[in-house]
Structure formats: C-alpha cells, structure tokens
PDB file of N, CA and C in Angstrom:
ATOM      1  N   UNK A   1       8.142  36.821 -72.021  1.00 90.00           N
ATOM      2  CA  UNK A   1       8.941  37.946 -71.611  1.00 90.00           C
ATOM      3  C   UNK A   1       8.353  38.535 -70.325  1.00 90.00           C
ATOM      4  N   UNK A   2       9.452  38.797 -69.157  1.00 96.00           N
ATOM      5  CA  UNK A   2       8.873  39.445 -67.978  1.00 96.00           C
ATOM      6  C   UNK A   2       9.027  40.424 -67.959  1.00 96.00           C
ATOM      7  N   UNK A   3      10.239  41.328 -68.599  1.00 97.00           N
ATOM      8  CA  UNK A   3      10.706  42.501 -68.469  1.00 97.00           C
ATOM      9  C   UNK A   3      10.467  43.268 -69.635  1.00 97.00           C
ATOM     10  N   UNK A   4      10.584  43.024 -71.009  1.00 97.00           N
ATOM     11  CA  UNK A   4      11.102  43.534 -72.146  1.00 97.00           C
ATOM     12  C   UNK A   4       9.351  43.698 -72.701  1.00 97.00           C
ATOM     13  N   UNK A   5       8.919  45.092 -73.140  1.00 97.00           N
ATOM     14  CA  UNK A   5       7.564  45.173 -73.511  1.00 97.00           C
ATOM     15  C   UNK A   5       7.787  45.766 -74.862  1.00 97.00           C
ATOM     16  N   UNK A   6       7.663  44.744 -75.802  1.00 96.00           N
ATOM     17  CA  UNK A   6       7.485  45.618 -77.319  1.00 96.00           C
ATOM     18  C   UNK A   6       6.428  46.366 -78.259  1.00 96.00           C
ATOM     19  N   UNK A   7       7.091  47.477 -79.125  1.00 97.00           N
ATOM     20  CA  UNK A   7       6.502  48.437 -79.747  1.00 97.00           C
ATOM     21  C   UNK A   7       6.755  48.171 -81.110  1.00 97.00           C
ATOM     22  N   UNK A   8       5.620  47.979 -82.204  1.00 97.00           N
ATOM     23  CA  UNK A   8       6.190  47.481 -83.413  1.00 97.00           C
ATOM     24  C   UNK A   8       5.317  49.018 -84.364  1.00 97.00           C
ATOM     25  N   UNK A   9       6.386  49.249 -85.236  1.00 97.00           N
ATOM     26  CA  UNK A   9       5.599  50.318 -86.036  1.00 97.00           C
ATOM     27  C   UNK A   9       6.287  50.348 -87.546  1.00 97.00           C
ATOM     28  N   UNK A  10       5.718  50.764 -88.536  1.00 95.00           N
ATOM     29  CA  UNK A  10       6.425  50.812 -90.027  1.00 95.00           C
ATOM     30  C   UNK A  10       6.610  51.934 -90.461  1.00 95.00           C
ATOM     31  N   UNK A  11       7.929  52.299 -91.534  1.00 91.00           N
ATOM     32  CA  UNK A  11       7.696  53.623 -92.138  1.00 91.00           C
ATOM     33  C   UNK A  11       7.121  53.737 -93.636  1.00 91.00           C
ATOM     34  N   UNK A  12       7.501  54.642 -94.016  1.00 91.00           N
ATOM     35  CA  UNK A  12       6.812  54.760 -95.116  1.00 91.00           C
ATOM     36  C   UNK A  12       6.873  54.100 -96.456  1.00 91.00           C
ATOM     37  N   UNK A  13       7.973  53.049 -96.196  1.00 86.00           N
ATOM     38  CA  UNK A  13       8.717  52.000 -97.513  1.00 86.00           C
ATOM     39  C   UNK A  13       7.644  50.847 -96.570  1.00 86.00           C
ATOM     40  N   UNK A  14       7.306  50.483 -95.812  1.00 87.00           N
ATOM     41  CA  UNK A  14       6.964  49.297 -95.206  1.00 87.00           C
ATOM     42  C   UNK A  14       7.776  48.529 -94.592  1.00 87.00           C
ATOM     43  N   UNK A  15       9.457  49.436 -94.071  1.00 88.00           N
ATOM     44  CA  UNK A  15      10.054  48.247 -93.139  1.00 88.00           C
ATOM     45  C   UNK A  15       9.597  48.282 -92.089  1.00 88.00           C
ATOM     46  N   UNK A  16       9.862  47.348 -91.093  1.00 91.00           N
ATOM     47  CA  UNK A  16       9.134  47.655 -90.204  1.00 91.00           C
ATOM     48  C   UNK A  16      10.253  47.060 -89.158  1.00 91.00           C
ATOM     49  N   UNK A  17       9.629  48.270 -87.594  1.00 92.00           N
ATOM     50  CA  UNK A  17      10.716  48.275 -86.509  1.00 92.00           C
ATOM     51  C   UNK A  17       9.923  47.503 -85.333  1.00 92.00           C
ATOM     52  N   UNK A  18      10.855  47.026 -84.526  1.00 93.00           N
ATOM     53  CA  UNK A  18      10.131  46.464 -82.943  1.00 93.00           C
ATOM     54  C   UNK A  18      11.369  47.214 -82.351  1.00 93.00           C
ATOM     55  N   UNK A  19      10.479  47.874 -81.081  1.00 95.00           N
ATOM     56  CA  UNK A  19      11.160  48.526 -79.924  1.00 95.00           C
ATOM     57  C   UNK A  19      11.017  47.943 -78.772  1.00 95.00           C
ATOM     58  N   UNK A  20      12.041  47.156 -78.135  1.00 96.00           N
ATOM     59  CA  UNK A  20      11.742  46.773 -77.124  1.00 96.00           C
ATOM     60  C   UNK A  20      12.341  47.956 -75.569  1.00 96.00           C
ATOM     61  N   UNK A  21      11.567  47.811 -74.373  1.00 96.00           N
ATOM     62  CA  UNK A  21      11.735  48.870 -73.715  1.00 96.00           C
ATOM     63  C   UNK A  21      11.670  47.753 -72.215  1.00 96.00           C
ATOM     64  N   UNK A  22      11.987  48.421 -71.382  1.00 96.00           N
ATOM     65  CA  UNK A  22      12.091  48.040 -69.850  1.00 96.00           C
ATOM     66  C   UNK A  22      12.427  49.036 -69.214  1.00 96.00           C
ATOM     67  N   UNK A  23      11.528  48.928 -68.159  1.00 96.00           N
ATOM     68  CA  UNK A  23      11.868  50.005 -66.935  1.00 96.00           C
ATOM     69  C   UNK A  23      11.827  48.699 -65.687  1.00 96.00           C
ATOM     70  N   UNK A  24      12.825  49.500 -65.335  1.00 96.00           N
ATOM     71  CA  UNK A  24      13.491  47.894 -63.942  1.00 96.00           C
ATOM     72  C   UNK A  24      14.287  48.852 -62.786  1.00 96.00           C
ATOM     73  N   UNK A  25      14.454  48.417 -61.906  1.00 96.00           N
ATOM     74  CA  UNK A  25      15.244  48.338 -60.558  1.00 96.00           C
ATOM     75  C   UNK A  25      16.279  47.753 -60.797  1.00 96.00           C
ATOM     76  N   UNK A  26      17.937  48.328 -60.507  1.00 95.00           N
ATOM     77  CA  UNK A  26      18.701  47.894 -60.485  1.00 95.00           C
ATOM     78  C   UNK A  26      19.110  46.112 -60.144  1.00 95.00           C
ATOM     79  N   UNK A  27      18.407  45.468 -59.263  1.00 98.00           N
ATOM     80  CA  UNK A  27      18.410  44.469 -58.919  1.00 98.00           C
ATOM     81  C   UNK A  27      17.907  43.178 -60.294  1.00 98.00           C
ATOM     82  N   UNK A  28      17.480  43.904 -61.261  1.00 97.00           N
ATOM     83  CA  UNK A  28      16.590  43.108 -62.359  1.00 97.00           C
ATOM     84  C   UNK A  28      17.427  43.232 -63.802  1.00 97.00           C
ATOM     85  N   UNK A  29      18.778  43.939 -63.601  1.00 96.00           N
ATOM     86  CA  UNK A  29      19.400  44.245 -64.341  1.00 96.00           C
ATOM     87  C   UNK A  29      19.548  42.901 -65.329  1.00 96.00           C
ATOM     88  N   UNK A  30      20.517  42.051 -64.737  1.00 97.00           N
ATOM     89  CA  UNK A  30      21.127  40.910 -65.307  1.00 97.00           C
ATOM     90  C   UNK A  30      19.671  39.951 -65.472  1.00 97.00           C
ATOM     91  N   UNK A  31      18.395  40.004 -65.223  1.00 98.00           N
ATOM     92  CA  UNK A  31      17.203  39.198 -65.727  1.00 98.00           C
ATOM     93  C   UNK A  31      17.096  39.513 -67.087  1.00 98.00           C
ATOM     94  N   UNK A  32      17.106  41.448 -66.728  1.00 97.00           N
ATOM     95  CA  UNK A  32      16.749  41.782 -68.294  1.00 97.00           C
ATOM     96  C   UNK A  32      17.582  41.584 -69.685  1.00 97.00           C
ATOM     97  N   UNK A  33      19.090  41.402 -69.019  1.00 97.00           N
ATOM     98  CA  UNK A  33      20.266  40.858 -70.423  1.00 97.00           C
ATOM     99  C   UNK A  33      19.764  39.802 -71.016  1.00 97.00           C
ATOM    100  N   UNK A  34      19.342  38.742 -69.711  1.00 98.00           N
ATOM    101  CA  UNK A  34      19.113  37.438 -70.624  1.00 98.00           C
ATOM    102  C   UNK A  34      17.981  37.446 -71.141  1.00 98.00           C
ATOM    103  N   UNK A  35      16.799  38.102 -71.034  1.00 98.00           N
ATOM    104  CA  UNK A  35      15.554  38.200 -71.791  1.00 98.00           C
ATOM    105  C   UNK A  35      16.185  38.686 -73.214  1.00 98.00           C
ATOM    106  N   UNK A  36      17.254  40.277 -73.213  1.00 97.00           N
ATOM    107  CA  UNK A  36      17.821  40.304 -74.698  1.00 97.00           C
ATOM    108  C   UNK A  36      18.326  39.548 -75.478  1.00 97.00           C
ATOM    109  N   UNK A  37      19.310  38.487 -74.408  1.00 97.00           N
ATOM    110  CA  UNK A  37      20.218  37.465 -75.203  1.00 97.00           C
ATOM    111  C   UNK A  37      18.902  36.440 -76.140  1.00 97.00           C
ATOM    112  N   UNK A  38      18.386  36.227 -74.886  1.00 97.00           N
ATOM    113  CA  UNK A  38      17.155  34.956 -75.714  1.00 97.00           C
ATOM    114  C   UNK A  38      16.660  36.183 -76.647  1.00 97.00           C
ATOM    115  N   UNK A  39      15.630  37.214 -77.123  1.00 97.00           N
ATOM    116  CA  UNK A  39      15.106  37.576 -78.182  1.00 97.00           C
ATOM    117  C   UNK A  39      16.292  37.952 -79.458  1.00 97.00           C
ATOM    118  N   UNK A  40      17.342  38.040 -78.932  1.00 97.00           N
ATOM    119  CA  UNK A  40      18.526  38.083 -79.900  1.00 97.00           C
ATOM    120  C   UNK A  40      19.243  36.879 -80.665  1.00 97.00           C
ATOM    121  N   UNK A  41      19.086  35.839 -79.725  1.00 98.00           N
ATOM    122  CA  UNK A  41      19.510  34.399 -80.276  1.00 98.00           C
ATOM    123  C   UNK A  41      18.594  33.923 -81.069  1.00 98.00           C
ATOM    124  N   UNK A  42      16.830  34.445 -80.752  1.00 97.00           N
ATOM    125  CA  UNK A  42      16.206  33.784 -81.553  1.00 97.00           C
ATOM    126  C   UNK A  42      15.827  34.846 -83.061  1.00 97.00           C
ATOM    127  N   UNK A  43      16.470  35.631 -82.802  1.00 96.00           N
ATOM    128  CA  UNK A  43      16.894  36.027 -84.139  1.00 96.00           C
ATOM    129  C   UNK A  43      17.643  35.803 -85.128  1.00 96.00           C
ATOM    130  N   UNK A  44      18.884  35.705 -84.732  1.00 96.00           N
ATOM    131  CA  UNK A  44      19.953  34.656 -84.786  1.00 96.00           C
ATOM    132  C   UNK A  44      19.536  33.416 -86.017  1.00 96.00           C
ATOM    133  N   UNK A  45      18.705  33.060 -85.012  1.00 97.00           N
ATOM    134  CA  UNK A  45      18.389  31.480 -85.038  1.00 97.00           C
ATOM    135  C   UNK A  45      17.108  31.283 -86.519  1.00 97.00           C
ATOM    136  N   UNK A  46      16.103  32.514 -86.228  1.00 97.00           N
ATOM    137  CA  UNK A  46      15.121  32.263 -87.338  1.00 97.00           C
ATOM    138  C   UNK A  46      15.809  32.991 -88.837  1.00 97.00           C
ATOM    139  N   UNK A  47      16.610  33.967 -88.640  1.00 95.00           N
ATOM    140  CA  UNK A  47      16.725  34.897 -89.962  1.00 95.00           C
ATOM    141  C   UNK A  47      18.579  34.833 -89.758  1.00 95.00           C
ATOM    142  N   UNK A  48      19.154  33.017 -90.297  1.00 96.00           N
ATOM    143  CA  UNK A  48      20.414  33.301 -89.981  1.00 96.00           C
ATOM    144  C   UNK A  48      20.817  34.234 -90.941  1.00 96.00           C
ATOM    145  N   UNK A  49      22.714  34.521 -90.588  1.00 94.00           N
ATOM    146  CA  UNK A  49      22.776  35.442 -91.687  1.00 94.00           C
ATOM    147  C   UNK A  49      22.255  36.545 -92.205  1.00 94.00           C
ATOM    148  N   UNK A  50      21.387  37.472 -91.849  1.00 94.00           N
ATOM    149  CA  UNK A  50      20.412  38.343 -92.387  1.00 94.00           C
ATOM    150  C   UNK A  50      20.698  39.539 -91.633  1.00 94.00           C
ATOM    151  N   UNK A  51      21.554  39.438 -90.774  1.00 96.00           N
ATOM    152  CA  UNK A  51      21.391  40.659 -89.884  1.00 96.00           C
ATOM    153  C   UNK A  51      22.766  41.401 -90.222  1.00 96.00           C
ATOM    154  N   UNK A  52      22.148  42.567 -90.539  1.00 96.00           N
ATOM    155  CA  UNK A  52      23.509  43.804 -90.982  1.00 96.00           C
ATOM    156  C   UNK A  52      22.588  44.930 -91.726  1.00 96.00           C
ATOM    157  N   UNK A  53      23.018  46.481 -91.391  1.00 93.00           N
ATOM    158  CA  UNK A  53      22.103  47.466 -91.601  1.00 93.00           C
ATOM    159  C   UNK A  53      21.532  47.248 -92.871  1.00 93.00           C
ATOM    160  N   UNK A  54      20.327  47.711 -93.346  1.00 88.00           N
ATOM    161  CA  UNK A  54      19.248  47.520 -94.229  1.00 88.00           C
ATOM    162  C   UNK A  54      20.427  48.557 -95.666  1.00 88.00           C
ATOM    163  N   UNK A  55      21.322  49.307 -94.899  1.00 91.00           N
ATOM    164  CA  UNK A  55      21.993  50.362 -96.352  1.00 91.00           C
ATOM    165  C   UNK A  55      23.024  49.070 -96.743  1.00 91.00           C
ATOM    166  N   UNK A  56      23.315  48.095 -96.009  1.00 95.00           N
ATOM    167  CA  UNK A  56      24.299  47.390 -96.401  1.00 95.00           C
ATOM    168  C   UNK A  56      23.448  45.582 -96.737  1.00 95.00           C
ATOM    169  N   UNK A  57      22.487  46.033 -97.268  1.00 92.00           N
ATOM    170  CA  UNK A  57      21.694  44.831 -97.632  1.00 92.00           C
ATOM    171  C   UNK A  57      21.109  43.813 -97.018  1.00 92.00           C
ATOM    172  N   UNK A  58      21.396  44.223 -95.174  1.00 93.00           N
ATOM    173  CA  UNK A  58      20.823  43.395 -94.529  1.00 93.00           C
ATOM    174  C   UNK A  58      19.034  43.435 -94.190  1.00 93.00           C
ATOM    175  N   UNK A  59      18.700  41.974 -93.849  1.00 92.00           N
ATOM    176  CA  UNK A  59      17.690  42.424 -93.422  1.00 92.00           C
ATOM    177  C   UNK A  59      16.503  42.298 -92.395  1.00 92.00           C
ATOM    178  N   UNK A  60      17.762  42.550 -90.894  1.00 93.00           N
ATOM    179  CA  UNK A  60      17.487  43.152 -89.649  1.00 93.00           C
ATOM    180  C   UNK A  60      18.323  43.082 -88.937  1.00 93.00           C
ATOM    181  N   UNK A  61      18.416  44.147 -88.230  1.00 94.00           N
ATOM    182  CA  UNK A  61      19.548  44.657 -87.427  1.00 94.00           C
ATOM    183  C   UNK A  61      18.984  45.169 -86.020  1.00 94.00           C
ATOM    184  N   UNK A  62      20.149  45.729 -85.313  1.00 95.00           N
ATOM    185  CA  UNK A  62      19.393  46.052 -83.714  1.00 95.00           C
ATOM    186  C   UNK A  62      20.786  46.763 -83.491  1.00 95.00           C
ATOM    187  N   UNK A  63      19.486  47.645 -82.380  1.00 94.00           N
ATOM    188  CA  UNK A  63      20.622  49.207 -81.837  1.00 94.00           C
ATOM    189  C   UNK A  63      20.317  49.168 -80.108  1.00 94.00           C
ATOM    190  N   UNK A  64      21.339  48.152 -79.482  1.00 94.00           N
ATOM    191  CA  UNK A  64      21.109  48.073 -77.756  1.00 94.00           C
ATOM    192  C   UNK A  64      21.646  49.418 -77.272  1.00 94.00           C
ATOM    193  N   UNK A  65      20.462  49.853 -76.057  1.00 92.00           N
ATOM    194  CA  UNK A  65      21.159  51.003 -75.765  1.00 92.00           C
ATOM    195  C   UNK A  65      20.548  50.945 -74.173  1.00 92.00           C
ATOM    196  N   UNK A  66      21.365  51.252 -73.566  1.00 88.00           N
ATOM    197  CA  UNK A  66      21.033  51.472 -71.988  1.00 88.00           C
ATOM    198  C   UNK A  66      21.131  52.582 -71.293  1.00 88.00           C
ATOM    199  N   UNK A  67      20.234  52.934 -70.591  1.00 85.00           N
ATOM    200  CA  UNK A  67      20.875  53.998 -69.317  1.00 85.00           C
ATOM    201  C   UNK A  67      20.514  53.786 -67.956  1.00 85.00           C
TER     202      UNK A  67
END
C-alpha cells in the first residue's frame, strides 16, 4: 500500500475494526480508489460471502467515506 495507512483497534466484545485513512493531493485521487478496490477485492476474495453488518449476521463489513 502507497497511500492507504491502517488503524486496527477492538471493542469491548472483541470485534475488531481496521481504519484505513489517506491524506493525498488531488492528483492521487484515482491511485487511492484502486488501492481500495484491491483491499476490498481481497476481502471479497478471503471471507467470501461474509460481508453484511455484524446486526445482520455478517461478519465484516465497510463504511467508504470521502471528503
């Protein structure tokens, strides 16, 4: 990963979260999608099926958010 720097922490049940973060220059925009697409595909890819909120029995999900 060039762009995307992760933060992993647990709560008090023991699930546990990764935060990924980037601070970039407009010009690095579309580098940083595909760094998401790849850590998203290989989610995908290791835990098929599994992803849908933890209240609806999944188990892992993701909240993309930009500004």
């Amino acid at each position: 990963m060039r762009y995307l720097d992760f933060d992993y922490s647990e709560d008090g049940h023991g699930c546990g979260n990764f935060e990924a973060m980037a601070s970039i220059q407009p010009i690095h925009v579309a580098a940083v999608e595909l760094e998401i697409k790849h850590v998203l595909d290989w989610a995908h890819t290791a835990f098929p099926g599994l992803q849908a909120p933890l209240d609806e029995d999944g188990e892992w999900d993701f909240d993309l958010q930009e500004q």
